[in-house]
Short mmCIF file of C-alpha atoms in Angstrom, two decimals:
data_model
loop_
_atom_site.label_atom_id
_atom_site.label_comp_id
_atom_site.label_asym_id
_atom_site.label_seq_id
_atom_site.Cartn_x
_atom_site.Cartn_y
_atom_site.Cartn_z
CA UNK A 637 46.91 -19.83 7.31
CA UNK A 638 43.51 -18.12 7.47
CA UNK A 639 44.96 -14.88 8.86
CA UNK A 640 47.68 -14.75 6.24
CA UNK A 641 45.16 -15.18 3.41
CA UNK A 642 42.41 -12.96 4.82
CA UNK A 643 43.70 -9.70 3.29
CA UNK A 644 44.20 -11.10 -0.25
CA UNK A 645 40.86 -12.90 -0.02
CA UNK A 646 39.13 -9.66 0.98
CA UNK A 647 40.88 -7.83 -1.81
CA UNK A 648 39.67 -10.49 -4.27
CA UNK A 649 36.08 -10.04 -3.07
CA UNK A 650 36.32 -6.24 -3.30
CA UNK A 651 37.78 -6.47 -6.80
CA UNK A 652 34.94 -8.73 -7.87
CA UNK A 653 32.37 -6.33 -6.42
CA UNK A 654 33.91 -3.40 -8.30
CA UNK A 655 33.81 -5.48 -11.50
CA UNK A 656 30.00 -5.64 -11.21
CA UNK A 657 29.95 -2.08 -12.53
CA UNK A 658 31.45 -3.22 -15.85
CA UNK A 659 28.96 -5.05 -18.11
CA UNK A 660 31.84 -6.86 -19.80
CA UNK A 661 33.17 -8.25 -16.50
CA UNK A 662 29.84 -8.63 -14.68
CA UNK A 663 29.04 -12.30 -15.22
CA UNK A 664 32.52 -13.50 -14.25
CA UNK A 665 32.37 -11.28 -11.15
CA UNK A 666 29.03 -12.78 -10.17
CA UNK A 667 30.52 -16.27 -10.38
CA UNK A 668 33.53 -15.33 -8.27
CA UNK A 669 31.32 -13.77 -5.59
CA UNK A 670 28.93 -16.72 -5.58
CA UNK A 671 31.90 -19.03 -5.08
CA UNK A 672 32.98 -17.00 -2.05
CA UNK A 673 29.51 -17.52 -0.51
CA UNK A 674 29.15 -16.14 3.01
CA UNK A 675 32.56 -14.48 2.88
CA UNK A 676 31.27 -12.07 0.24
CA UNK A 677 28.10 -11.03 2.08
CA UNK A 678 29.60 -8.40 4.39
CA UNK A 679 31.57 -6.58 1.66
CA UNK A 680 28.55 -6.71 -0.66
CA UNK A 681 26.34 -5.13 2.01
CA UNK A 682 28.97 -2.47 2.67
CA UNK A 683 29.00 -1.63 -1.03
CA UNK A 684 25.20 -1.61 -1.18
CA UNK A 685 25.07 0.92 1.64
CA UNK A 686 27.90 3.09 0.35
CA UNK A 687 26.62 6.50 -0.74
CA UNK A 688 29.23 6.89 -3.49
CA UNK A 689 29.42 3.34 -4.84
CA UNK A 690 29.73 3.15 -8.66
CA UNK A 691 28.17 -0.33 -8.61
CA UNK A 692 24.44 -0.40 -9.50
CA UNK A 693 22.36 -1.42 -6.49
CA UNK A 694 20.47 -3.95 -8.58
CA UNK A 695 23.68 -5.85 -9.35
CA UNK A 696 24.56 -6.20 -5.67
CA UNK A 697 21.00 -7.20 -4.79
CA UNK A 698 21.05 -9.83 -7.55
CA UNK A 699 24.24 -11.45 -6.30
CA UNK A 700 23.10 -11.48 -2.68
CA UNK A 701 19.59 -12.78 -3.35
CA UNK A 702 20.04 -14.98 -6.42
CA UNK A 703 23.64 -16.19 -6.40
CA UNK A 704 24.44 -16.41 -2.69
CA UNK A 705 20.92 -16.79 -1.32
CA UNK A 706 19.88 -18.01 2.14
CA UNK A 707 23.46 -18.17 3.38
CA UNK A 708 23.27 -14.36 3.55
CA UNK A 709 20.14 -14.32 5.71
CA UNK A 710 21.63 -13.55 9.13
CA UNK A 711 23.90 -10.75 7.93
CA UNK A 712 21.15 -9.22 5.81
CA UNK A 713 18.79 -9.38 8.78
CA UNK A 714 21.33 -7.63 10.98
CA UNK A 715 21.79 -4.88 8.36
CA UNK A 716 18.03 -4.48 8.13
CA UNK A 717 17.79 -3.08 11.66
CA UNK A 718 20.60 -0.55 11.33
CA UNK A 719 21.17 2.60 9.34
CA UNK A 720 18.76 5.17 7.98
CA UNK A 721 15.50 4.63 6.13
CA UNK A 722 17.11 4.57 2.69
CA UNK A 723 19.66 1.96 3.84
CA UNK A 724 16.92 -0.22 5.28
CA UNK A 725 14.95 0.07 2.03
CA UNK A 726 17.93 -1.20 0.01
CA UNK A 727 18.58 -4.08 2.37
CA UNK A 728 14.90 -4.99 2.51
CA UNK A 729 14.87 -5.55 -1.26
CA UNK A 730 17.52 -8.23 -0.72
CA UNK A 731 15.87 -9.68 2.38
CA UNK A 732 12.46 -10.24 0.77
CA UNK A 733 14.06 -11.99 -2.22
CA UNK A 734 15.98 -14.68 -0.30
CA UNK A 735 13.04 -17.12 -0.52
CA UNK A 736 13.75 -18.85 2.77
CA UNK A 737 10.29 -19.37 4.21
CA UNK A 738 11.24 -20.97 7.53
CA UNK A 739 13.56 -18.09 8.38
CA UNK A 740 10.90 -15.56 7.41
CA UNK A 741 8.47 -17.28 9.78
CA UNK A 742 11.02 -16.93 12.59
CA UNK A 743 11.52 -13.25 11.75
CA UNK A 744 7.79 -12.52 12.09
CA UNK A 745 8.35 -12.32 15.85
CA UNK A 746 11.37 -10.00 15.62
CA UNK A 747 11.20 -6.90 17.88
CA UNK A 748 11.77 -4.60 14.88
CA UNK A 749 8.58 -3.65 13.05
CA UNK A 750 10.61 -3.18 9.88
CA UNK A 751 11.88 -6.75 10.06
CA UNK A 752 8.39 -8.13 10.72
CA UNK A 753 7.01 -6.22 7.75
CA UNK A 754 9.84 -7.37 5.47
CA UNK A 755 9.47 -10.96 6.66
CA UNK A 756 5.79 -10.89 5.77
CA UNK A 757 6.68 -9.45 2.36
CA UNK A 758 9.26 -12.21 1.93
CA UNK A 759 6.55 -14.80 2.59
CA UNK A 760 4.39 -13.08 0.00
CA UNK A 761 7.17 -13.38 -2.59
CA UNK A 762 7.84 -17.02 -1.75
CA UNK A 763 4.33 -18.35 -1.16
CA UNK A 764 1.74 -16.23 -2.97
CA UNK A 765 -0.74 -18.14 -5.13
CA UNK A 766 -2.39 -14.94 -6.40
CA UNK A 767 -2.77 -14.32 -10.14
CA UNK A 768 -2.45 -18.00 -10.97
CA UNK A 769 0.89 -18.66 -9.30
CA UNK A 770 1.49 -22.24 -8.21
CA UNK A 771 1.93 -23.05 -4.50
CA UNK A 772 5.46 -23.31 -3.18
CA UNK A 773 6.01 -27.07 -2.73
CA UNK A 774 8.59 -26.46 -0.01
CA UNK A 775 6.31 -24.30 2.16
CA UNK A 776 4.06 -25.50 4.98
CA UNK A 777 1.11 -23.21 4.26
CA UNK A 778 -0.74 -24.06 7.47
CA UNK A 779 2.35 -23.13 9.50
CA UNK A 780 2.82 -19.90 7.53
CA UNK A 781 -0.84 -18.90 7.98
CA UNK A 782 -0.72 -19.57 11.72
CA UNK A 783 2.47 -17.52 12.04
CA UNK A 784 1.09 -14.57 10.08
CA UNK A 785 -2.31 -14.44 11.77
CA UNK A 786 -1.17 -12.80 15.06
CA UNK A 787 0.31 -9.94 13.03
CA UNK A 788 -3.23 -8.86 12.15
CA UNK A 789 -3.15 -7.26 15.61
CA UNK A 790 0.41 -5.95 15.33
CA UNK A 791 0.87 -2.58 17.10
CA UNK A 792 2.49 -1.23 13.95
CA UNK A 793 -0.32 -0.55 11.42
CA UNK A 794 1.98 -1.09 8.43
CA UNK A 795 2.88 -4.56 9.68
CA UNK A 796 -0.77 -5.41 10.32
CA UNK A 797 -1.72 -4.22 6.83
CA UNK A 798 1.05 -6.21 5.18
CA UNK A 799 0.02 -9.35 7.08
CA UNK A 800 -3.57 -8.86 5.92
CA UNK A 801 -2.48 -8.47 2.30
CA UNK A 802 -0.25 -11.55 2.42
CA UNK A 803 -2.93 -13.73 3.98
CA UNK A 804 -5.25 -12.90 1.09
CA UNK A 805 -2.62 -14.32 -1.29
CA UNK A 806 -2.13 -17.73 0.34
CA UNK A 807 -5.16 -19.52 -1.06
CA UNK A 808 -8.32 -21.05 0.43
CA UNK A 809 -6.44 -22.52 3.39
CA UNK A 810 -6.78 -19.20 5.20
CA UNK A 811 -10.57 -19.32 5.25
CA UNK A 812 -11.07 -21.68 8.18
CA UNK A 813 -8.33 -19.95 10.19
CA UNK A 814 -9.96 -16.54 9.69
CA UNK A 815 -13.37 -17.97 10.56
CA UNK A 816 -11.96 -19.16 13.89
CA UNK A 817 -10.62 -15.67 14.54
CA UNK A 818 -14.03 -14.20 13.77
CA UNK A 819 -15.65 -16.51 16.34
CA UNK A 820 -13.01 -16.77 19.05
CA UNK A 821 -10.94 -13.60 18.62
CA UNK A 822 -8.84 -12.00 19.88
CA UNK A 823 -10.98 -8.95 19.27
CA UNK A 824 -8.17 -6.84 17.79
CA UNK A 825 -7.85 -9.31 14.91
CA UNK A 826 -11.51 -9.71 14.02
CA UNK A 827 -11.86 -6.74 11.68
CA UNK A 828 -8.86 -7.64 9.53
CA UNK A 829 -9.85 -11.30 9.55
CA UNK A 830 -13.19 -10.27 8.04
CA UNK A 831 -11.37 -8.36 5.29
CA UNK A 832 -9.19 -11.40 4.54
CA UNK A 833 -12.25 -13.64 4.32
CA UNK A 834 -14.01 -11.28 1.95
CA UNK A 835 -10.93 -10.90 -0.25
CA UNK A 836 -10.27 -14.64 -0.46
CA UNK A 837 -13.77 -16.05 -0.75
CA UNK A 838 -16.06 -13.10 -1.30
CA UNK A 839 -19.38 -12.79 0.41
CA UNK A 840 -19.81 -16.57 0.24
CA UNK A 841 -16.92 -17.05 2.67
CA UNK A 842 -18.66 -15.04 5.40
CA UNK A 843 -20.81 -16.67 8.03
CA UNK A 844 -24.50 -15.70 8.18
CA UNK A 845 -23.71 -13.68 11.30
CA UNK A 846 -20.94 -11.78 9.54
CA UNK A 847 -23.11 -11.07 6.51
CA UNK A 848 -25.82 -9.72 8.75
CA UNK A 849 -23.29 -7.58 10.65
CA UNK A 850 -21.94 -6.07 7.42
CA UNK A 851 -25.45 -5.30 6.18
CA UNK A 852 -26.32 -3.64 9.51
CA UNK A 853 -23.18 -1.51 9.32
CA UNK A 854 -24.02 -0.40 5.78
CA UNK A 855 -27.58 0.48 6.77
CA UNK A 856 -26.21 2.63 9.60
CA UNK A 857 -23.58 4.34 7.44
CA UNK A 858 -25.95 5.26 4.59
CA UNK A 859 -28.00 7.35 7.01
CA UNK A 860 -25.15 9.88 7.21
CA UNK A 861 -23.70 9.27 3.76
CA UNK A 862 -22.12 12.15 1.88
CA UNK A 863 -21.51 12.47 -1.84
CA UNK A 864 -17.93 11.94 -3.01
CA UNK A 865 -16.14 11.74 -6.33
CA UNK A 866 -16.80 8.51 -8.23
CA UNK A 867 -13.63 8.64 -10.31
CA UNK A 868 -12.53 5.05 -10.93
CA UNK A 869 -9.80 5.92 -13.49
CA UNK A 870 -11.82 4.04 -16.12
CA UNK A 871 -15.33 5.29 -15.42
CA UNK A 872 -18.61 4.50 -17.17
CA UNK A 873 -21.98 5.86 -16.08
CA UNK A 874 -25.58 6.60 -16.99
CA UNK A 875 -27.11 9.90 -15.86
CA UNK A 876 -30.85 10.50 -15.55
CA UNK A 877 -32.46 13.79 -14.36
CA UNK A 878 -34.74 12.22 -11.75
CA UNK A 879 -34.78 10.99 -8.17
CA UNK A 880 -36.85 7.95 -9.12
CA UNK A 881 -34.22 5.37 -8.22
CA UNK A 882 -36.74 2.54 -8.08
CA UNK A 883 -38.05 3.41 -11.54
CA UNK A 884 -34.51 3.42 -12.96
CA UNK A 885 -33.76 0.04 -11.36
CA UNK A 886 -36.93 -1.38 -12.91
CA UNK A 887 -36.32 0.18 -16.33
CA UNK A 888 -32.77 -1.23 -16.44
CA UNK A 889 -33.98 -4.65 -15.22
CA UNK A 890 -31.55 -4.55 -12.30
CA UNK A 891 -32.07 -6.99 -9.45
CA UNK A 892 -30.93 -7.77 -5.90
CA UNK A 893 -30.43 -4.07 -5.15
CA UNK A 894 -28.93 -3.59 -1.69
CA UNK A 895 -28.07 -0.38 0.20
CA UNK A 896 -24.57 0.98 -0.40
CA UNK A 897 -22.57 4.02 0.60
CA UNK A 898 -20.73 6.20 -1.89
CA UNK A 899 -17.47 4.71 -0.61
CA UNK A 900 -18.70 1.18 -1.27
CA UNK A 901 -20.00 2.18 -4.70
CA UNK A 902 -16.65 3.73 -5.56
CA UNK A 903 -14.67 0.69 -4.41
CA UNK A 904 -16.88 -1.69 -6.36
CA UNK A 905 -16.63 0.57 -9.41
CA UNK A 906 -12.85 0.58 -9.16
CA UNK A 907 -12.72 -3.20 -8.77
CA UNK A 908 -15.08 -3.80 -11.68
CA UNK A 909 -13.24 -1.40 -14.01
CA UNK A 910 -9.73 -2.76 -13.49
CA UNK A 911 -8.20 -5.93 -14.96
CA UNK A 912 -11.08 -6.39 -17.39
CA UNK A 913 -14.58 -4.99 -17.32
CA UNK A 914 -17.15 -6.59 -15.00
CA UNK A 915 -20.59 -6.11 -16.56
CA UNK A 916 -22.59 -7.91 -13.87
CA UNK A 917 -22.90 -5.16 -11.27
CA UNK A 918 -23.55 -1.41 -10.95
CA UNK A 919 -23.78 1.23 -8.25
CA UNK A 920 -26.93 3.37 -8.32
CA UNK A 921 -26.56 6.65 -6.44
CA UNK A 922 -29.24 8.28 -4.36
CA UNK A 923 -30.76 11.40 -5.89
CA UNK A 924 -27.95 13.95 -6.23
CA UNK A 925 -29.11 17.49 -7.00
CA UNK A 926 -32.06 16.10 -8.94
CA UNK A 927 -30.05 13.45 -10.83
CA UNK A 928 -29.46 9.72 -10.39
CA UNK A 929 -26.25 8.12 -11.67
CA UNK A 930 -25.65 4.45 -12.47
CA UNK A 931 -21.94 3.56 -12.32
CA UNK A 932 -20.13 0.56 -13.81
CA UNK A 933 -18.60 -0.82 -17.04
CA UNK A 934 -22.04 -2.13 -18.03
CA UNK A 935 -22.99 1.52 -18.73
CA UNK A 936 -20.24 2.23 -21.30
CA UNK A 937 -21.90 3.72 -24.42
CA UNK A 938 -18.89 3.10 -26.70
CA UNK A 939 -17.77 -0.35 -25.54
CA UNK A 940 -18.16 -2.59 -28.62
CA UNK A 941 -19.72 -5.28 -26.44
CA UNK A 942 -22.13 -2.91 -24.70
CA UNK A 943 -22.76 -0.01 -27.10
CA UNK A 944 -26.00 -1.16 -28.69
CA UNK A 945 -27.59 -2.35 -25.46
CA UNK A 946 -26.64 0.91 -23.70
CA UNK A 947 -28.17 2.82 -26.61
CA UNK A 948 -31.38 0.83 -26.13
CA UNK A 949 -31.68 1.26 -22.35
CA UNK A 950 -30.72 4.96 -22.36
CA UNK A 951 -33.29 5.58 -25.10
CA UNK A 952 -35.94 3.87 -22.94
CA UNK A 953 -34.93 5.97 -19.93
CA UNK A 954 -35.23 9.15 -22.00
CA UNK A 955 -38.77 8.22 -23.01
CA UNK A 956 -39.69 7.84 -19.35
CA UNK A 957 -37.79 10.82 -17.92
CA UNK A 958 -37.41 13.17 -20.89
CA UNK A 959 -33.62 12.94 -21.03
CA UNK A 960 -30.90 10.39 -20.34
CA UNK A 961 -27.18 10.25 -20.97
CA UNK A 962 -24.30 7.77 -20.81
CA UNK A 963 -20.57 8.40 -20.66
CA UNK A 964 -17.19 6.71 -20.60
CA UNK A 965 -13.90 8.26 -19.53
CA UNK A 966 -10.54 6.52 -19.32
CA UNK A 967 -7.77 8.50 -17.68
CA UNK A 968 -4.19 8.47 -18.97
CA UNK A 969 -5.17 8.12 -22.61
CA UNK A 970 -8.00 5.64 -22.11
CA UNK A 971 -10.35 7.58 -24.38
CA UNK A 972 -13.86 8.94 -23.92
CA UNK A 973 -17.40 8.55 -25.15
CA UNK A 974 -20.84 10.04 -24.67
CA UNK A 975 -24.45 9.40 -25.56
CA UNK A 976 -27.18 12.03 -25.24
CA UNK A 977 -30.83 11.08 -25.82
CA UNK A 978 -33.95 13.24 -25.49
CA UNK A 979 -37.55 11.97 -25.60
CA UNK A 980 -36.47 8.75 -27.28
CA UNK A 981 -34.37 10.44 -29.98
CA UNK A 982 -30.59 10.14 -30.07
CA UNK A 983 -29.13 13.63 -30.15
CA UNK A 984 -25.48 12.58 -30.17
CA UNK A 985 -23.22 9.59 -29.68
CA UNK A 986 -19.49 9.84 -30.08
CA UNK A 987 -16.45 7.82 -29.04
CA UNK A 988 -12.77 8.71 -29.11
CA UNK A 989 -9.89 6.32 -28.40
CA UNK A 990 -6.20 6.69 -29.10
CA UNK A 991 -6.22 3.48 -31.16
CA UNK A 992 -9.60 4.09 -32.83
CA UNK A 993 -11.32 7.19 -34.16
CA UNK A 994 -14.67 5.89 -32.90
CA UNK A 995 -16.39 6.60 -36.21
CA UNK A 996 -18.58 3.52 -35.97
CA UNK A 997 -20.18 4.93 -32.81
CA UNK A 998 -20.93 8.39 -34.17
CA UNK A 999 -24.58 9.42 -34.36
CA UNK A 1000 -25.91 12.97 -34.76
CA UNK A 1001 -24.26 16.35 -35.19
CA UNK A 1002 -21.68 17.79 -32.78
CA UNK A 1003 -23.16 19.28 -29.63
CA UNK A 1004 -22.81 23.04 -29.04
CA UNK A 1005 -20.72 22.11 -26.00
CA UNK A 1006 -18.34 20.10 -28.17
CA UNK A 1007 -17.90 23.05 -30.55
CA UNK A 1008 -17.40 25.45 -27.63
CA UNK A 1009 -14.67 23.17 -26.24
CA UNK A 1010 -12.87 23.39 -29.58
CA UNK A 1011 -13.03 27.19 -29.55
CA UNK A 1012 -11.69 27.24 -25.99
CA UNK A 1013 -8.85 24.96 -27.07
CA UNK A 1014 -8.08 27.20 -30.07
CA UNK A 1015 -8.89 24.69 -32.81
CA UNK A 1016 -11.48 24.77 -35.61
CA UNK A 1017 -14.79 23.53 -34.17
CA UNK A 1018 -15.67 19.94 -34.99
CA UNK A 1019 -18.14 19.82 -37.90
CA UNK A 1020 -16.89 23.05 -39.47
CA UNK A 1021 -15.08 23.11 -42.85
CA UNK A 1022 -11.36 22.79 -42.27
CA UNK A 1023 -11.68 21.06 -38.87
CA UNK A 1024 -8.72 18.80 -38.17
CA UNK A 1025 -9.88 15.28 -37.25
CA UNK A 1026 -6.70 14.50 -35.31
CA UNK A 1027 -6.91 17.69 -33.25
CA UNK A 1028 -10.53 16.95 -32.45
CA UNK A 1029 -9.78 13.34 -31.52
CA UNK A 1030 -7.02 14.47 -29.15
CA UNK A 1031 -9.37 16.91 -27.43
CA UNK A 1032 -12.37 14.57 -27.39
CA UNK A 1033 -10.40 11.87 -25.57
CA UNK A 1034 -10.57 14.03 -22.42
CA UNK A 1035 -13.98 15.65 -22.85
CA UNK A 1036 -16.50 13.34 -21.16
CA UNK A 1037 -16.37 14.77 -17.61
CA UNK A 1038 -16.65 18.34 -18.91
CA UNK A 1039 -19.64 17.53 -21.11
CA UNK A 1040 -21.34 15.60 -18.31
CA UNK A 1041 -20.97 18.59 -16.02
CA UNK A 1042 -22.28 21.02 -18.64
CA UNK A 1043 -25.23 18.82 -19.60
CA UNK A 1044 -26.16 17.70 -16.11
CA UNK A 1045 -23.95 16.06 -13.47
CA UNK A 1046 -20.45 14.59 -13.54
CA UNK A 1047 -19.56 11.83 -11.05
CA UNK A 1048 -16.00 13.16 -10.89
CA UNK A 1049 -17.13 16.46 -9.33
CA UNK A 1050 -19.36 15.13 -6.55
CA UNK A 1051 -18.68 16.13 -2.96
CA UNK A 1052 -20.19 17.46 0.26
CA UNK A 1053 -21.58 20.44 -1.67
CA UNK A 1054 -24.14 18.18 -3.37
CA UNK A 1055 -27.59 17.58 -1.88
CA UNK A 1056 -28.67 13.95 -1.46
CA UNK A 1057 -32.07 12.35 -1.17
CA UNK A 1058 -32.49 8.66 -0.40
CA UNK A 1059 -29.72 6.05 -0.26
CA UNK A 1060 -27.50 4.44 -2.88
CA UNK A 1061 -27.62 0.80 -3.88
CA UNK A 1062 -25.48 -1.88 -5.50
CA UNK A 1063 -27.46 -4.05 -7.90
CA UNK A 1064 -26.87 -6.88 -10.35
CA UNK A 1065 -27.45 -6.34 -14.06
CA UNK A 1066 -29.20 -8.54 -16.64
CA UNK A 1067 -25.70 -9.60 -17.73
CA UNK A 1068 -25.31 -11.40 -14.38
CA UNK A 1069 -28.46 -13.45 -15.04
CA UNK A 1070 -26.96 -14.82 -18.23
CA UNK A 1071 -23.26 -15.03 -17.36
CA UNK A 1072 -23.27 -15.61 -13.61
CA UNK A 1073 -22.84 -13.50 -10.53
CA UNK A 1074 -19.76 -11.27 -10.29
CA UNK A 1075 -16.93 -12.07 -7.92
CA UNK A 1076 -17.17 -10.29 -4.61
CA UNK A 1077 -14.29 -9.16 -2.46
CA UNK A 1078 -13.22 -6.89 0.37
CA UNK A 1079 -14.45 -3.32 -0.20
CA UNK A 1080 -14.38 -0.22 1.94
CA UNK A 1081 -17.83 0.91 3.11
#
């Protein structure tokens, strides 16, 4: 009976797959394919891998992962180790969405690096508690953590990296396991275990020995540190024409300053600028060509929460060092702002955002450099009769790095060509005294 019905049954499955391309027939086709279960998996995979299929890949992936589910695991796994890179990428999207944790754990020991990587990604999708997600009640987290841990030493670096990322998303249960790795090894896993600890629990999760080891490494690296761009995509900084780093730290009432490389300063700046501004920490550069920069959202001269305090501290710095400036620059339409103060007198403050003309921040007349930028752009200079406010706002939104470079030093343009004196430092701001210490994580040094 089965052999007589096999051809019509296959034809029915193929017809249902073709119907996925028609929005009007799609839902009924999904139901028919789900009812066929495992019998539909092979034809669906064939269609997914067909170069000239009219059926959207997303529709096939949806049926396999969401309507058929774990029943498809073995056939999807087999398809994952065959074909070219593009085929494996398509199949992997199905594989990581099957939400079958026990099977993913088994697949972590598969001889194919691609399967191991996809299995780890599947665990991430099914078990991650990052960003407020609730734990998977059907998952044995201790078992999952123990299965993922050996992959920290996987010979394939992409697999090892994926395992590290996933472990950071599985909650505090990983801490004790990573601490054991740090103490007992194996040695190949210790470095990534340290990164997992730092990402999950911050500095507080590290043992005293690990903290001391990290501090020693930083002290060694700063001896040969080289300047590099401090572009954090949403960058705020204070610039002072002096090498008196200690004086700047005192004037800004910073505390707990600790040595830091440019790389560490950049990574902290990126972390603190994304997903909400962190005002509790800054990176203070060594002297760079006669200037010292202070980097972090706390320095933003046109942030409504920070503008007046930044005006105050930059004015104080200018009284001590003759000049001081502060800037903000947000890439991809994030706006710009600048503050220039000389001998305690505000020369200019201006802010430009796409959603706000920044008028409430404006102090002083346009700088010659602002007017020159307008001429270069071919528009009437700001401040002149007939100047177009919208044209100026569009230009100003990108102007901070250029003005910083013309008036002194831009953090975006730093590199090996710059001369350094001293070492950089990461320090806590007065904001941290009042609102608590910032979260720490895993940063490159």
